Coordinates of C-alpha atoms (C1' of nucleotides) in Angstrom, one line a residue:
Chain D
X27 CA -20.3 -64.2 65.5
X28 CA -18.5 -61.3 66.4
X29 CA -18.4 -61.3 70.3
X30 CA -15.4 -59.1 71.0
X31 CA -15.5 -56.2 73.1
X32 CA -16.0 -52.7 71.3
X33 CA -13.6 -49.9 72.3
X34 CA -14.3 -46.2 71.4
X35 CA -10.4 -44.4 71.5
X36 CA -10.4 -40.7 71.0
X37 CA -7.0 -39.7 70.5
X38 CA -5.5 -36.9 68.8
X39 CA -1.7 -38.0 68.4
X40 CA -1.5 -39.8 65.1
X41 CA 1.4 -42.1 65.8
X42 CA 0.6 -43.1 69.9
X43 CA -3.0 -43.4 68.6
X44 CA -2.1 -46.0 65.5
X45 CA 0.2 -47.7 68.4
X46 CA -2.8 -48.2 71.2
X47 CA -5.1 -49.1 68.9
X48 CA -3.0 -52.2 67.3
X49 CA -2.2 -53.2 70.7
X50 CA -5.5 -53.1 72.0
X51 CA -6.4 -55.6 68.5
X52 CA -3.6 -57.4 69.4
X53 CA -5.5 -58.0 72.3
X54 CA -8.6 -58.8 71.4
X55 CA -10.6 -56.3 71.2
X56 CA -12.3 -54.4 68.5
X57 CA -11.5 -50.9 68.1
X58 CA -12.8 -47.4 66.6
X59 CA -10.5 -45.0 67.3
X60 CA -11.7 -41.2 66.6
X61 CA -8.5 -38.5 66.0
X62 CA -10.7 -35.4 66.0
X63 CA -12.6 -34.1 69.0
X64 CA -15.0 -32.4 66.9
X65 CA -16.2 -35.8 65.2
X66 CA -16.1 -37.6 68.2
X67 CA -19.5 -37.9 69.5
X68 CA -20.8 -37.9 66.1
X69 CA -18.6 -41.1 65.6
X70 CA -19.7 -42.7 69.2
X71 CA -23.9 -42.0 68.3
X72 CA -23.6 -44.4 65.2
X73 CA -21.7 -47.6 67.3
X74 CA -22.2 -50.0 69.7
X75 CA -19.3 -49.7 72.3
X76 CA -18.3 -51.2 75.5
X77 CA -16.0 -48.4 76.7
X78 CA -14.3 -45.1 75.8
X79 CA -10.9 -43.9 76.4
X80 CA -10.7 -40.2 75.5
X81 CA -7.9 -38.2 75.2
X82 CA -8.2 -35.1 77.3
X83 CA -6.1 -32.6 75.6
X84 CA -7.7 -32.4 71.4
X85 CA -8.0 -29.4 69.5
X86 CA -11.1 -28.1 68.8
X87 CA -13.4 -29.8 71.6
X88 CA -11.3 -31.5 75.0
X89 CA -12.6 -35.1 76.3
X90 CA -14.2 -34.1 78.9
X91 CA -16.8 -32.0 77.1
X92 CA -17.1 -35.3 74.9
X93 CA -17.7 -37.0 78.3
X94 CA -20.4 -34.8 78.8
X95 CA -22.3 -36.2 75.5
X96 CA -21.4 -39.2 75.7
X97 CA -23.2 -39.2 79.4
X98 CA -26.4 -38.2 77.7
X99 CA -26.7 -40.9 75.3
X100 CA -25.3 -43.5 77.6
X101 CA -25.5 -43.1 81.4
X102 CA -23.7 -45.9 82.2
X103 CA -20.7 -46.4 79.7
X104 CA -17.4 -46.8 81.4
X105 CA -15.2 -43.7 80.9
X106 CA -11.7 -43.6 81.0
X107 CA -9.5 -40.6 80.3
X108 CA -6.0 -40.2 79.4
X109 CA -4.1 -37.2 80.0
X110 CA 0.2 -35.7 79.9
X111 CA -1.1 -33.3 82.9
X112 CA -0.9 -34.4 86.8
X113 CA -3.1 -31.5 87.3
X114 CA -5.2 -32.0 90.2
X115 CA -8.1 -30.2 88.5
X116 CA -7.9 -31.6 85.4
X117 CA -8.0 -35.2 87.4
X118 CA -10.9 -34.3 89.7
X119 CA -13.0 -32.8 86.3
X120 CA -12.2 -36.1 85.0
X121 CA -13.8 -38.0 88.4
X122 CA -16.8 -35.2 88.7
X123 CA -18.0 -35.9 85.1
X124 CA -18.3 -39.7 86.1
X125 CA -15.1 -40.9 84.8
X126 CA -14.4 -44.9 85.8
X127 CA -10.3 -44.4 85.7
X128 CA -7.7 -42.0 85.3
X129 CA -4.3 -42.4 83.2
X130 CA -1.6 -40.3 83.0
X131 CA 0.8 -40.5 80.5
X132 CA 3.2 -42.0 79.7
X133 CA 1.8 -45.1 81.0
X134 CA 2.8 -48.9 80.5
X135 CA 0.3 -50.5 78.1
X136 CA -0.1 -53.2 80.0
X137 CA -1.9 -51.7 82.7
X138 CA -4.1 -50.0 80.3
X139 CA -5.0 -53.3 79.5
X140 CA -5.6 -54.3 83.1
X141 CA -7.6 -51.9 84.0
X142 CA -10.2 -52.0 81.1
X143 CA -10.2 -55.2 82.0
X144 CA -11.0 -54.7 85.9
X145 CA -13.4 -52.2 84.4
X146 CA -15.5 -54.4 82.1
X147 CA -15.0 -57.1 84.2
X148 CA -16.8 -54.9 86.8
X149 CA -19.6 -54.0 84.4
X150 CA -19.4 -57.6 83.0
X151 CA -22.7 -59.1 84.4
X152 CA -24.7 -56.0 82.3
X153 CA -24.8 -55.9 78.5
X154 CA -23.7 -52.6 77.6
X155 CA -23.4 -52.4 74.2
X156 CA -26.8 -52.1 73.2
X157 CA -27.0 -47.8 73.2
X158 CA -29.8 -46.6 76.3
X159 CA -30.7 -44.0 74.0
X160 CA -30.3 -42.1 70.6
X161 CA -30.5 -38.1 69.7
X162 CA -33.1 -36.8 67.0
X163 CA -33.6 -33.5 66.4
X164 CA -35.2 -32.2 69.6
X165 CA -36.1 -35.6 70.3
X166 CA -34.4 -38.6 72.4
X167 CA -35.2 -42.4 71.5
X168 CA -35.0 -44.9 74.2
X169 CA -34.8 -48.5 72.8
X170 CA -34.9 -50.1 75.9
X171 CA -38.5 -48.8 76.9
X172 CA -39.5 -47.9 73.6
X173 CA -40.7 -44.1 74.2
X174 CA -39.4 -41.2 72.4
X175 CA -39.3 -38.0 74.6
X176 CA -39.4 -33.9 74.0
X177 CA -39.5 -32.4 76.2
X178 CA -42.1 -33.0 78.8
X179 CA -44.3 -35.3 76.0
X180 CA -43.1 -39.1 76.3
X181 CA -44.7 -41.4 73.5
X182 CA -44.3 -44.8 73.7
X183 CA -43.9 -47.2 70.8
X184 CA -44.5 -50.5 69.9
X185 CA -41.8 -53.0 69.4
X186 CA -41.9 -53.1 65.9
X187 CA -41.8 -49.2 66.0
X188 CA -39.1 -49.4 67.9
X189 CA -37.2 -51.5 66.2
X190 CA -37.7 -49.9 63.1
X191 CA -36.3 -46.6 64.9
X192 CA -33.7 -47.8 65.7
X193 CA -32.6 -48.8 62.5
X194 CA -33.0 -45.6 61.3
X195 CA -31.1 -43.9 64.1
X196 CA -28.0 -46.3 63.7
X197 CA -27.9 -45.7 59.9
X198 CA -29.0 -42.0 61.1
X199 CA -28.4 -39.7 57.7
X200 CA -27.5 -42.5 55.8
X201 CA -29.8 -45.0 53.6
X202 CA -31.4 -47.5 55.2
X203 CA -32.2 -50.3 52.6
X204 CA -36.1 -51.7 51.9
X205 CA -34.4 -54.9 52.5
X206 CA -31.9 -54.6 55.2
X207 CA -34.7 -53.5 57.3
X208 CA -37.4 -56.2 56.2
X209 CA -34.5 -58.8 57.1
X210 CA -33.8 -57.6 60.3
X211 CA -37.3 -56.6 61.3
X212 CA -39.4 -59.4 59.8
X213 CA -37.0 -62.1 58.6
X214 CA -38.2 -61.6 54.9
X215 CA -39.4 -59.1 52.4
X216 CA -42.7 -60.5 50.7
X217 CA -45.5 -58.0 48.9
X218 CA -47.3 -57.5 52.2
X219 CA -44.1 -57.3 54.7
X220 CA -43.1 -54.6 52.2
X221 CA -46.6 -52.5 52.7
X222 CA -46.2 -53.1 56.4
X223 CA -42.8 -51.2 56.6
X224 CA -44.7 -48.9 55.0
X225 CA -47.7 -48.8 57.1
X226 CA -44.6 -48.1 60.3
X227 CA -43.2 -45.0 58.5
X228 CA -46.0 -43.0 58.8
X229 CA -46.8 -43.6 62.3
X230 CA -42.9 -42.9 63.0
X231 CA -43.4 -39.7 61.1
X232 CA -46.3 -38.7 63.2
X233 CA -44.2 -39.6 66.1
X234 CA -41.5 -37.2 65.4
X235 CA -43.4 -34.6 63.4
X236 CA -43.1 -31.6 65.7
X237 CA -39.6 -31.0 64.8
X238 CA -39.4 -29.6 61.2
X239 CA -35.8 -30.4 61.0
X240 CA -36.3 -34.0 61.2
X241 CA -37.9 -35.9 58.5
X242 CA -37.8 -39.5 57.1
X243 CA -36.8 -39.5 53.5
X244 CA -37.9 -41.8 51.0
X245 CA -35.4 -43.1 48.5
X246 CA -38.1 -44.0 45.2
X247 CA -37.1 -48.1 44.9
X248 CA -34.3 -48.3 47.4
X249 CA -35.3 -47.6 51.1
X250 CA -35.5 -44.6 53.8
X251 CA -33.1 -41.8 55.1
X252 CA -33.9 -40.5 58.7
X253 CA -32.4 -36.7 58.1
X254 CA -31.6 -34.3 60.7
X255 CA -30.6 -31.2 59.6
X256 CA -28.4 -29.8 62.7
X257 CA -30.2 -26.7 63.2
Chain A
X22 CA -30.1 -43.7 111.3
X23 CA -26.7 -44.1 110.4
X24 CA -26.3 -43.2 106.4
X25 CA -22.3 -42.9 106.2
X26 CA -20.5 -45.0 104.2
X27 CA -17.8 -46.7 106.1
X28 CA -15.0 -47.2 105.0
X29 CA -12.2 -50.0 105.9
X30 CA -8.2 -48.8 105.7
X31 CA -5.5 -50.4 106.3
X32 CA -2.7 -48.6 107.1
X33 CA 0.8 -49.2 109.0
X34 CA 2.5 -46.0 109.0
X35 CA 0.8 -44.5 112.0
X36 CA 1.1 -40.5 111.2
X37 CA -0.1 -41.2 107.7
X38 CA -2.9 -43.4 108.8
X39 CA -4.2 -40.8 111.8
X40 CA -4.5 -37.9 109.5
X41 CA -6.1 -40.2 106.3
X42 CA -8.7 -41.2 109.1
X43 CA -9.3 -37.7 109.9
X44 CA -9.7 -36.6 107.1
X45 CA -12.2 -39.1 105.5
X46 CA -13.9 -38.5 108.6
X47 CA -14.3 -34.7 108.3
X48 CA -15.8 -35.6 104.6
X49 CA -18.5 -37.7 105.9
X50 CA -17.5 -40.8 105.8
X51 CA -17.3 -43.5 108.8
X52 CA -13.7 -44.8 109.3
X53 CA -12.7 -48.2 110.3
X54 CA -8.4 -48.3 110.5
X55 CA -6.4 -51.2 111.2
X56 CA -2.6 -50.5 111.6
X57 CA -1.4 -54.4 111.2
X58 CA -1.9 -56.6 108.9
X59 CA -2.1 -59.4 111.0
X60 CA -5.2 -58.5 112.3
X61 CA -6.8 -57.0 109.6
X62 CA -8.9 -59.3 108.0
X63 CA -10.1 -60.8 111.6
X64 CA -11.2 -56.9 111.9
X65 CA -12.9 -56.8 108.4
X66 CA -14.8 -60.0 108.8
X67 CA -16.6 -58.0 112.0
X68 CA -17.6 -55.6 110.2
X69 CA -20.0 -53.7 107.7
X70 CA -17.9 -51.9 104.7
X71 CA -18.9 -50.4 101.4
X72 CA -15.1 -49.7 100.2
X73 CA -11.6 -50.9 101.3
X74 CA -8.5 -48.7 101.2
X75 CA -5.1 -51.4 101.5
X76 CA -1.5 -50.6 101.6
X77 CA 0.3 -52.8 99.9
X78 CA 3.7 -52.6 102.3
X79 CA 2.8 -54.1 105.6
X80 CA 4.5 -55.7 107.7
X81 CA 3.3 -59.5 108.5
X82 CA 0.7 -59.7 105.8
X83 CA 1.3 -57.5 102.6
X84 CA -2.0 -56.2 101.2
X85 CA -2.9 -58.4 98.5
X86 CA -3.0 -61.1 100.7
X87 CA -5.6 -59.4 103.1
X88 CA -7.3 -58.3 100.0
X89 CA -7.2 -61.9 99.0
X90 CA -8.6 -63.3 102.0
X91 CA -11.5 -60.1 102.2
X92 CA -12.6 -61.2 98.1
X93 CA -13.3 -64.6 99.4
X94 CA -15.5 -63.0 102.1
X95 CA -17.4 -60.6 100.0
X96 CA -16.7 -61.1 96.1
X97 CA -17.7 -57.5 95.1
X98 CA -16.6 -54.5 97.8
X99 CA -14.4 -52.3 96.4
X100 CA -10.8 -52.5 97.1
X101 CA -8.1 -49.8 96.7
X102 CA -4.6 -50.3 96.9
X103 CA -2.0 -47.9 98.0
X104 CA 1.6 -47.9 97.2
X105 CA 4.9 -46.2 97.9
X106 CA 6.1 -48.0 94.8
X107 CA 5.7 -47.6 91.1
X108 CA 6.5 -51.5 90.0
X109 CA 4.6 -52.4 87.2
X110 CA 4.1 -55.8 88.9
X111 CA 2.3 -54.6 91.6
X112 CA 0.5 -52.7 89.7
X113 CA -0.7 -56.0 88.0
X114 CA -0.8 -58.0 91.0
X115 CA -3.5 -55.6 92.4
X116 CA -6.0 -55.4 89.3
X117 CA -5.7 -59.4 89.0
X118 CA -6.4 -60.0 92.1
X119 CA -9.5 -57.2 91.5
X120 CA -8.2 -53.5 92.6
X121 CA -10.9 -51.3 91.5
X122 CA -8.3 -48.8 91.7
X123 CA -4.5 -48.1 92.3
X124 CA -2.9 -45.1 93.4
X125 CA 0.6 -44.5 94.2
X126 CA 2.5 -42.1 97.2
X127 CA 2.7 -39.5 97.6
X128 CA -1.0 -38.9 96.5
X129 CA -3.5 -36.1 97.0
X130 CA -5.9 -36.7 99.5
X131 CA -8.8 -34.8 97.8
X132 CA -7.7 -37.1 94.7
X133 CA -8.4 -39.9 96.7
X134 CA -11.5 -38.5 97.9
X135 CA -12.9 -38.3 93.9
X136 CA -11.8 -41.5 93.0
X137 CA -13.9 -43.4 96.5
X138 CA -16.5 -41.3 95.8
X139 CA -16.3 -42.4 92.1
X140 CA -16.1 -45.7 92.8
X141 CA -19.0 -45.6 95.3
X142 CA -21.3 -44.1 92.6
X143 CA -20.4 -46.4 90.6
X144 CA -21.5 -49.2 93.0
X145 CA -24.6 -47.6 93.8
X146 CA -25.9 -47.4 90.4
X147 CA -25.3 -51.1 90.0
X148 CA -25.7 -51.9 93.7
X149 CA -28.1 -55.2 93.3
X150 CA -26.9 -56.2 97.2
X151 CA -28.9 -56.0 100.1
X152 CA -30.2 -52.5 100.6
X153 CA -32.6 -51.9 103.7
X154 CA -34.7 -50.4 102.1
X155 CA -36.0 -48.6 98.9
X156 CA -37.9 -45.3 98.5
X157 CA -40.8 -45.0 96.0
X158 CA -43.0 -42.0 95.8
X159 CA -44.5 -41.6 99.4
X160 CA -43.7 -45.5 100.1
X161 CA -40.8 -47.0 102.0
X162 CA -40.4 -50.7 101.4
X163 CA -38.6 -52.8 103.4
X164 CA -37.2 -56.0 101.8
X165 CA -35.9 -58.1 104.5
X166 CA -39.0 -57.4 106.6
X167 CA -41.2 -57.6 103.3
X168 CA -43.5 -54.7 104.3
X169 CA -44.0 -51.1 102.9
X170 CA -45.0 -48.3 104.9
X171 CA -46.6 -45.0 103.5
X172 CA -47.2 -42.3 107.1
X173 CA -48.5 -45.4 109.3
X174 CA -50.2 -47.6 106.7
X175 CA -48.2 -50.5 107.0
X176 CA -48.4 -53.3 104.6
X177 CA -46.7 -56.6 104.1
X178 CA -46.0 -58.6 101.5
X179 CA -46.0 -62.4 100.8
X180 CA -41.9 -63.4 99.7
X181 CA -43.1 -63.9 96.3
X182 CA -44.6 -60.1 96.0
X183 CA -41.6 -59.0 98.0
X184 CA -39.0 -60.3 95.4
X185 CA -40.8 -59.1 92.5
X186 CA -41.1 -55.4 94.2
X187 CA -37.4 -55.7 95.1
X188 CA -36.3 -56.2 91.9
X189 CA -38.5 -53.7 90.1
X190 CA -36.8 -51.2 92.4
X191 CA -33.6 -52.1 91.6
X192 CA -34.4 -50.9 88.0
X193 CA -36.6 -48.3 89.1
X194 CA -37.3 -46.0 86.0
X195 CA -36.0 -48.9 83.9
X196 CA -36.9 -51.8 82.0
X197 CA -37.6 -55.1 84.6
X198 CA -37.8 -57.6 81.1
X199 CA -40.4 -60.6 82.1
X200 CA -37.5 -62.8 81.7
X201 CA -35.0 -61.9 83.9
X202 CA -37.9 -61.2 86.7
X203 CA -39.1 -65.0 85.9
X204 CA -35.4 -66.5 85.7
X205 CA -35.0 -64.9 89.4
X206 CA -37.8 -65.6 91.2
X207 CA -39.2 -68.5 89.6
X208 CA -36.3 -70.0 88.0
X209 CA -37.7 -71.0 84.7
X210 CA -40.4 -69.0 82.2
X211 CA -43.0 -71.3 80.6
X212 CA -46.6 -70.0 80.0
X213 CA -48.4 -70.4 83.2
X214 CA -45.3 -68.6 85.5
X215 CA -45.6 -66.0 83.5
X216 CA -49.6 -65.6 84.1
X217 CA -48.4 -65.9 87.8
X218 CA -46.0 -62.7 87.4
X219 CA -49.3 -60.9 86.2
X220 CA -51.3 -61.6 89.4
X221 CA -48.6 -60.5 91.4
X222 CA -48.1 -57.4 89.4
X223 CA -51.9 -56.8 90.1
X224 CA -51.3 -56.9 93.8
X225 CA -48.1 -54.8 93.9
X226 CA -50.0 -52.1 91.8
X227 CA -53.2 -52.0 94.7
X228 CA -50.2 -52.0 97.0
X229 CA -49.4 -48.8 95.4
X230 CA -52.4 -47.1 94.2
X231 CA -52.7 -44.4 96.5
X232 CA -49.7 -42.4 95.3
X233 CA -50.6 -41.3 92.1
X234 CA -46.6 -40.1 90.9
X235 CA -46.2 -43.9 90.9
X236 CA -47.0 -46.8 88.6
X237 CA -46.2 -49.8 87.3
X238 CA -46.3 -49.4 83.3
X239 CA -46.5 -52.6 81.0
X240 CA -44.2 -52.3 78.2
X241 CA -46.0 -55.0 75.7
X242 CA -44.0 -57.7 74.8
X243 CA -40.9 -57.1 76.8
X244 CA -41.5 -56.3 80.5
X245 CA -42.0 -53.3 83.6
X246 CA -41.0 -50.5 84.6
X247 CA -41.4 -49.3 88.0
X248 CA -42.2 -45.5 87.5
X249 CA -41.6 -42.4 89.8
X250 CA -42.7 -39.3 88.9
X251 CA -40.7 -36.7 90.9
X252 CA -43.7 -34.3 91.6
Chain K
dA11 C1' -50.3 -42.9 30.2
dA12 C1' -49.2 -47.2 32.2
dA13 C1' -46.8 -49.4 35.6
dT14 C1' -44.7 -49.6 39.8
dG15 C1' -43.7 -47.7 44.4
dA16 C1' -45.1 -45.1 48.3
dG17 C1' -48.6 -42.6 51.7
dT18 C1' -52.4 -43.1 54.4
dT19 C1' -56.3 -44.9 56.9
dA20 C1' -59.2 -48.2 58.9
dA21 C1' -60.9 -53.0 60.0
dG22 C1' -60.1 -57.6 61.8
dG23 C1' -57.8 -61.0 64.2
dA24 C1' -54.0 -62.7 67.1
dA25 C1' -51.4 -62.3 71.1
dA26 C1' -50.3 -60.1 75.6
dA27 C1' -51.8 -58.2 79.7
dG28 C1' -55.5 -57.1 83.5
dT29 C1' -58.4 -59.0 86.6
dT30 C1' -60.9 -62.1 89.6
dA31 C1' -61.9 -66.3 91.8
dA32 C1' -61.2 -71.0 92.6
dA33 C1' -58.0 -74.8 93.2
dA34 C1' -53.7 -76.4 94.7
dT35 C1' -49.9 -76.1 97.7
dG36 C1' -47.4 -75.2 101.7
dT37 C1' -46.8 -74.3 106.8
dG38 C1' -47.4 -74.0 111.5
dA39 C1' -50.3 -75.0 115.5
dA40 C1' -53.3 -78.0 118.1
Chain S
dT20 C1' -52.0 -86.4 112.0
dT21 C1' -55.4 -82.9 111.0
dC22 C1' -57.1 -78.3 110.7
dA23 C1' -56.7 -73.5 109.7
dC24 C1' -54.5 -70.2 107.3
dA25 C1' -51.4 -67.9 104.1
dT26 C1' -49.4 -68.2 99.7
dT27 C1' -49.1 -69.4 95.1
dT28 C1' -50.7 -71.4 90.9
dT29 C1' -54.2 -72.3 87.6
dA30 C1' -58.0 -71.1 85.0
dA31 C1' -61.4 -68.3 82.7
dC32 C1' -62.9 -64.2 81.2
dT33 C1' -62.2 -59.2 79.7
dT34 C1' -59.6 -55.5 78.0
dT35 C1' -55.8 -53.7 75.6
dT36 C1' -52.2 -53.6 72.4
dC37 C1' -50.2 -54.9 68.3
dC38 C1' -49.6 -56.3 63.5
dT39 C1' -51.3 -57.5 59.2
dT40 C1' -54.2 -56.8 55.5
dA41 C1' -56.8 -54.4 52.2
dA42 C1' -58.4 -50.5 49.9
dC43 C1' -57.8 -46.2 48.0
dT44 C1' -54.9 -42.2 46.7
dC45 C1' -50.7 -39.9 45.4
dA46 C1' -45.9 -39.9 43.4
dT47 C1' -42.2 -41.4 40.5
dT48 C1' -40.3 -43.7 36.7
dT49 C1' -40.3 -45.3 31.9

DNA sequence: AAATGAGTTAAGGAAAAGTTAAAATGTGAA
DNA sequence: TTCACATTTTAACTTTTCCTTAACTCATTT
C-alpha cells in the first residue's frame, strides 16, 4: 500500500527542479513534478495530490494563474509558491489567491521540508487527496456529493454513477478498460456485471448530454473513452 | 457584538511594538501586546486569541519557550514567529515546535498583514472549535445554549439534536458522512444508532422547515448535507 | 450472415431513508 | 425513594432510491 504523501512541483528550471524533486523522494514523499506552465493544470486534473509547490516565474502561463485553477478544482489544497523576486506584490498576489506559504529563493531545502511538513501536518486530520471536484466540458463533477453541475442545473447521481464517473474523469481522454472498471466498481466482471456497466453509460450519457463536445466513447471489445474536445 | 479577531503579540522592542499595535489596530483587528517575556504567557492564559505573533529575541524567556508553554494551553492557535535573525536553526526550531509561519526583520508590515489574514482563512475554513454560533438561511443557532432563533421564534434543542446540528454546520454545503456524524456523537455505528440519527434528522429538518433556501438533503448511502441556498 | 458486443428501456426486488409512536432511559424535584 | 418530565432508543410501517436482470434492438467483427 502506497501511503506516502503526493506532491504536485511546477518548476520550470530543469536542473533545480531534478534537484527538489530527488530530495523531496529522498524524503519520502512521492512526487510529480510538471516543467511547463502550460501543462500544468492539465497534469494536476489527472492526480491525487496532497500539496503544490509552483513556481511563480514559467513561460507561457505564471503559478499564480495555475493557482487560480487549481482553486477551482480543489478549494482546499495547500499552495505554496516559490519565487527569485522579494517583490511585495508578487508576495501579497501569492497570499490573495489563497496561498498557505511563501519561499523565496534561494532557500535552504531543509526548511522547505519543514514547512510542508507544518503545512500537511496542519491539514493532517482531513484527507485531501481524494480531488473535491473534476472539469467536463461545461460541466463540474463532485465525487464527494455525487452531483454534476452546469450551470444553474445540479443533478445528483447515485453511487455507482459516481463512481463510475469518476473513473472516467481520472483516465479522462484516455481508455478506460471493461475490466479495470468492473474490478474497481463491482469486484468482478461476470456476463451480467458486464451489462450493468453498460446499463450506467447511458444514464451518464444522458447526464452530460447537453454539451456536444463531451461524449463517452466506446472502444468495440476493450472499454470506454470519456472525450472532451477543448472547445 | 465584538467580531474582531484579536490578536496576541509579543514584542520587546518598545517603538517597534507601539507602531505594530497600531497598525494591526487601524486594520481591524483587536491587539493584545505584552513587552516581556516573563509575563507573557500568564497574560495569554487570561485571554481569548485567534492568532499569536512571538519574537523570538526576548529577554527572560525567548519565544519558543512562551510559544511552548501557550501549545500546551491551546494545541491549535496559530503562532507566528518574528526574527532579527536568519539562522537556519531557528528557523527549524520554530516549525518543530509548530510555527504556522516565520518571517524575518526587517519585514513589511502589509506582508505581515497577508500572511495573518492567510493564516486566519485558513483556520476558519477548517475552524471545528467552538464557534458561538452559526448562521443558516434566516436561522441563528446557538450551540452552547442549544437553541436556534429565526426573528423571535426561539427553539431549543435536546444535546443530542444540538450535536448533530453543530456538526452539519460545520460542513455546511458539504458532505456530513453517517459515519463520522455516528463516530462523534454516538461513539460507535451499529444498525439501530444509525435508525436513531434518522429520527433526529427528522426533528432538525421541522426545526427548519420554515425557510424554504434550506434543507437537509440525504445523499443515499453515504451521508448529509446541510444546504443553503443563498436567495 | 452469424456471432459477439453494445445501446436502451423497463420491471422487480433489495436496501436505505422518512416517519411516527411506543418503550426505555435518564434526571431532577418532591 | 418515587414521580414527572425530557430525552433517546427501539420498533414498525411507508416511501424512496438504487441496482440488477431481462428483453429487445442496433452495431461491429469475422
Amino acid at each position: 500500500m502506497n501511503n506516502r504523501q503526493h506532491i504536485f512541483l511546477v518548476e520550470d528550471d530543469l536542473s533545480f527542479g531534478a534537484v527538489l524533486k530527488s530530495y523531496l523522494e529522498l524524503n519520502d514523499y512521492e512526487v510529480t513534478w510538471v516543467d511547463n506552465g502550460r501543462f500544468a493544470y492539465e497534469r494536476f486534473k489527472n492526480g491525487q495530490f496532497n500539496i503544490c509547490i509552483l513556481d511563480v516565474m514559467l513561460p507561457h502561463t505564471d503559478g499564480f494563474t495555475i493557482a487560480g485553477q487549481i482553486r477551482k478544482t480543489d478549494a482546499h489544497i495547500p499552495l505554496v509558491f516559490l519565487t527569485a523576486k522579494t517583490l511585495k506584490e508578487d508576495i501579497l498576489k501569492g497570499y490573495n489567491v489563497g496561498a498557505d506559504d511563501y519561499i523565496t529563493k534561494p532557500f535552504d531545502t531543509e526548511v522547505l521540508l519543514c514547512k510542508i511538513k507544518a503545512i500537511l501536518n496542519r491539514k493532517g486530520l482531513e484527507d485531501h487527496s481524494e480531488k473535491e471536484s473534476y472539469e467536463i466540458g461545461t460541466y463540474r463533477f463532485y465525487p464527494k456529493k455525487r452531483t454534476i453541475s452546469c450551470g444553474d442545473e445540479h443533478q445528483s447521481l447515485s453511487p455507482k454513477e459516481a463512481e463510475l464517473l469518476k473513473l472516467l474523469c481520472q483516465n479522462q481522454n484516455e481508455l478506460l478498460a471493461r475490466e479495470t472498471a468492473l474490478n474497481k466498481i463491482w469486484g468482478e466482471d461476470g456476463y451480467f456485471t458486464t451489462r450493468s456497466m453498460d446499463v450506467f453509460i447511458t444514464k451518464l450519457r444522458k447526464y452530460l448530454s447537453s454539451d456536444p463536445n463531451i461524449e463517452i466513447k466506446n472502444i468495440h471489445g476493450s472499454g470506454f473513452i470519456l472525450e472532451v474536445k477543448s472547445g
